[in-house]
XYZ file of C-alpha atoms in Angstrom:
276
model
C 59.668 60.587 52.134
C 57.492 59.980 49.751
C 58.890 56.439 48.771
C 58.463 55.920 53.158
C 55.570 57.283 53.309
C 53.747 54.766 50.985
C 51.069 51.894 52.973
C 51.407 53.531 56.574
C 48.425 55.633 55.689
C 46.358 54.099 54.266
C 44.509 57.970 52.792
C 46.992 57.569 50.637
C 48.040 54.818 48.717
C 50.335 56.022 46.110
C 53.471 57.960 45.273
C 50.950 60.375 43.726
C 48.980 60.971 46.550
C 51.878 60.590 49.085
C 53.811 63.865 46.567
C 50.084 65.382 46.033
C 49.699 65.440 50.419
C 53.505 66.888 51.260
C 52.959 69.520 48.443
C 49.722 70.574 50.651
C 51.364 70.192 53.482
C 49.220 67.472 54.834
C 52.874 65.174 56.336
C 54.737 66.227 59.193
C 57.588 64.939 60.727
C 57.697 65.688 64.438
C 55.269 68.180 64.164
C 57.755 70.054 61.059
C 55.715 70.218 57.638
C 57.539 67.188 55.154
C 59.710 67.316 51.924
C 59.579 64.525 49.354
C 63.188 64.944 50.049
C 63.840 64.328 54.177
C 65.213 60.727 54.605
C 62.847 58.509 57.280
C 64.996 58.040 60.134
C 64.474 55.587 63.347
C 62.335 58.396 66.075
C 61.008 60.366 64.068
C 57.640 61.093 64.756
C 55.688 60.895 61.163
C 52.154 61.921 61.224
C 49.566 63.165 58.609
C 46.970 66.231 58.938
C 43.647 65.212 56.473
C 40.317 67.359 57.077
C 37.460 65.746 56.198
C 36.405 66.355 52.524
C 32.325 67.060 52.104
C 31.754 67.716 48.923
C 28.496 69.622 47.626
C 26.386 66.993 46.192
C 25.648 67.738 42.658
C 21.658 66.143 42.184
C 22.622 63.869 38.775
C 21.298 59.968 39.582
C 24.210 57.929 38.275
C 23.948 54.181 37.158
C 25.380 51.875 40.019
C 26.323 48.625 38.143
C 27.671 46.921 41.117
C 27.682 48.048 45.046
C 28.601 47.251 48.704
C 29.100 48.429 51.782
C 32.950 49.128 50.698
C 33.304 50.248 47.217
C 30.520 50.925 44.115
C 31.467 50.872 40.500
C 29.303 52.823 38.540
C 28.544 54.127 35.159
C 29.792 57.544 34.155
C 28.517 59.187 31.629
C 29.768 61.373 28.851
C 30.626 64.746 29.411
C 30.828 64.833 33.163
C 34.347 65.305 35.015
C 34.989 62.707 37.604
C 36.248 64.693 40.484
C 38.101 68.239 40.803
C 37.250 71.426 41.835
C 34.433 71.390 40.396
C 30.750 71.632 41.315
C 29.619 69.022 38.687
C 31.790 66.148 39.126
C 30.734 62.354 39.113
C 32.404 61.910 42.646
C 29.185 64.867 43.592
C 26.863 63.125 42.164
C 27.814 60.443 44.111
C 27.554 62.560 47.361
C 23.921 62.494 46.312
C 21.242 60.316 47.989
C 24.184 58.651 49.924
C 23.815 56.428 52.535
C 27.163 56.078 54.603
C 27.477 52.114 55.637
C 27.614 51.708 59.517
C 31.428 50.339 58.923
C 34.444 51.391 60.014
C 36.356 54.425 57.874
C 33.364 54.967 56.290
C 34.045 57.991 54.189
C 32.130 61.069 54.034
C 30.954 60.327 50.440
C 32.772 57.416 47.795
C 35.676 58.995 46.222
C 37.206 57.338 43.045
C 40.299 55.699 42.860
C 41.132 56.191 38.989
C 39.715 58.855 36.642
C 38.187 58.352 33.433
C 38.484 61.571 30.654
C 35.470 64.123 30.949
C 34.899 62.689 27.166
C 35.016 59.010 27.595
C 31.676 57.570 29.024
C 31.567 54.046 31.323
C 33.004 51.953 34.668
C 34.537 53.819 37.157
C 35.681 52.085 40.941
C 34.733 54.716 43.936
C 35.331 53.595 47.118
C 33.348 53.684 50.033
C 35.789 53.244 53.403
C 39.659 54.499 53.415
C 40.902 50.983 53.697
C 39.012 49.994 50.192
C 40.527 53.083 48.747
C 44.012 52.489 50.248
C 44.197 48.910 48.767
C 42.550 49.588 45.639
C 44.935 52.391 45.021
C 47.751 49.815 45.265
C 46.013 47.437 42.587
C 46.442 50.920 40.731
C 50.210 51.305 41.612
C 51.381 47.727 40.553
C 48.867 47.337 36.856
C 46.696 44.386 38.304
C 43.180 45.971 37.861
C 42.409 45.074 33.915
C 40.586 47.516 31.620
C 38.371 47.280 28.495
C 37.666 49.848 26.077
C 35.823 50.321 22.791
C 36.241 52.777 20.581
C 34.675 53.677 16.944
C 37.380 54.585 15.628
C 38.364 55.919 11.526
C 39.927 53.816 9.123
C 40.789 50.171 8.618
C 42.575 49.081 11.029
C 44.567 45.368 11.797
C 42.733 42.351 12.976
C 44.550 42.759 16.301
C 47.797 44.619 17.115
C 50.455 46.488 19.937
C 51.123 50.028 20.126
C 53.852 51.137 21.972
C 54.159 54.961 20.685
C 55.535 56.529 24.234
C 53.453 59.392 26.126
C 55.622 62.338 27.040
C 58.607 60.922 27.356
C 56.685 57.694 28.900
C 56.681 54.039 28.260
C 53.097 53.143 27.064
C 51.547 50.373 25.845
C 48.118 49.509 24.857
C 46.201 46.290 22.782
C 43.700 46.202 20.372
C 41.792 43.854 18.533
C 39.537 44.910 15.785
C 35.077 43.593 16.116
C 33.618 44.507 13.201
C 33.960 47.259 10.754
C 31.607 49.049 7.948
C 31.982 51.330 5.171
C 32.295 55.239 5.383
C 31.337 57.973 2.502
C 33.307 60.543 4.735
C 36.653 57.931 6.280
C 36.551 55.191 4.286
C 35.942 52.934 6.785
C 34.896 53.095 10.742
C 35.818 50.323 12.990
C 34.688 49.246 16.592
C 37.527 47.483 18.259
C 38.214 46.243 22.072
C 40.859 48.525 23.891
C 43.383 47.323 27.296
C 45.926 49.880 28.093
C 48.496 47.983 30.054
C 49.729 50.988 31.450
C 48.080 54.334 32.742
C 49.066 57.455 30.841
C 46.496 60.741 30.361
C 44.824 60.179 27.248
C 46.453 57.024 26.056
C 43.986 55.658 24.056
C 43.364 58.571 22.378
C 47.375 59.580 21.741
C 47.393 55.425 20.963
C 45.230 55.130 18.171
C 45.629 59.247 16.493
C 49.605 58.070 16.138
C 48.593 54.403 14.798
C 46.459 56.446 11.791
C 42.993 55.476 13.016
C 42.051 58.402 15.417
C 38.950 57.785 17.966
C 35.642 58.781 16.020
C 34.463 62.621 17.870
C 38.148 63.431 19.697
C 38.463 66.819 18.713
C 41.795 67.042 20.628
C 43.260 64.487 18.882
C 41.586 64.254 15.227
C 42.091 66.231 12.186
C 39.168 65.780 10.739
C 36.327 64.419 12.527
C 32.418 64.413 13.186
C 31.485 67.406 15.395
C 28.695 67.835 18.427
C 28.697 64.338 18.508
C 30.073 63.244 21.469
C 33.845 61.334 21.928
C 33.014 57.635 20.558
C 34.830 56.282 23.442
C 33.801 53.448 26.412
C 35.270 51.724 29.066
C 33.202 48.391 28.888
C 34.869 46.498 31.724
C 37.412 46.656 34.592
C 38.479 43.439 36.433
C 39.860 43.018 39.639
C 40.520 41.501 43.186
C 37.934 42.780 45.585
C 40.191 44.556 48.269
C 37.934 42.808 51.228
C 36.815 39.853 49.826
C 39.485 39.159 47.810
C 37.617 37.973 45.043
C 37.700 38.424 41.504
C 35.688 41.021 40.065
C 34.706 41.477 36.653
C 31.847 43.953 35.846
C 30.808 45.096 32.483
C 27.972 47.033 30.908
C 26.152 47.312 27.520
C 28.376 49.251 24.231
C 26.613 52.400 24.233
C 23.589 52.501 21.272
C 24.786 55.729 19.531
C 28.276 52.990 18.141
C 25.233 51.188 16.718
C 23.460 53.378 15.435
C 25.745 55.520 14.152
C 27.300 52.384 12.629
C 24.476 51.721 10.745
C 23.846 55.414 9.606
C 28.023 55.576 8.053
C 26.757 51.882 6.480
C 23.502 53.606 5.168
C 25.271 56.926 3.675
C 27.884 54.429 1.800
C 25.446 52.131 -0.138
C 23.199 55.453 -0.607
C 27.166 57.160 -1.800
C 27.944 53.731 -4.116
C 24.370 54.402 -6.495
């Protein structure tokens, strides 16, 4: 059932969403609750029960970088969960002042089709219709959506590289290119990297950078010694994908947060004072 249901319900675009729906009792077979182990046979009546989800809007203005009737790409601020059982989330903020598009399959509020860690800032895609949500979910499942991040890391790095450290027993791959570096009295170097995850493991870039000997600046979970109370210096700065309805190739970008350049300038000044 978990394999068969992918693609027959637009509301369930990926294998994970299908498994979650089965676990929550939302998929029925012949009016009986389904299990993942059921083999689909001819004549079965398979239905989906999905109660309308209405989020309590959270009054927070979110920067919209790209928007049309089918989707919106926004810049998530650091410290805001993407979704989940909280009042203060990106999805709840998107429900604030939302204008329901007058097209078939419109959702009650935009639904994110992927996640960023709470301390990470940057671009997130949210679907406005069930069809867009389904098709974008398929793109993420196939790995055809290209995400680019920038991170400020502690230490000196090679000019470029590929990281393949497994995560939670699963294959994982990230590539990186050095953009610039400054000397730092605490870390010897602070290096700005451009990173692209080729797989989608939880905390992938944070784990990969730490495992490679250059943890992300401000990472309280994976860096042994780092700055406190300045946030995580990781930003999703570009995302490229195929528009789910028009088929057009879209690439949405944002500028690097100012705190990255400011921190590098401050560290460079501190190093020069330290060397006098």
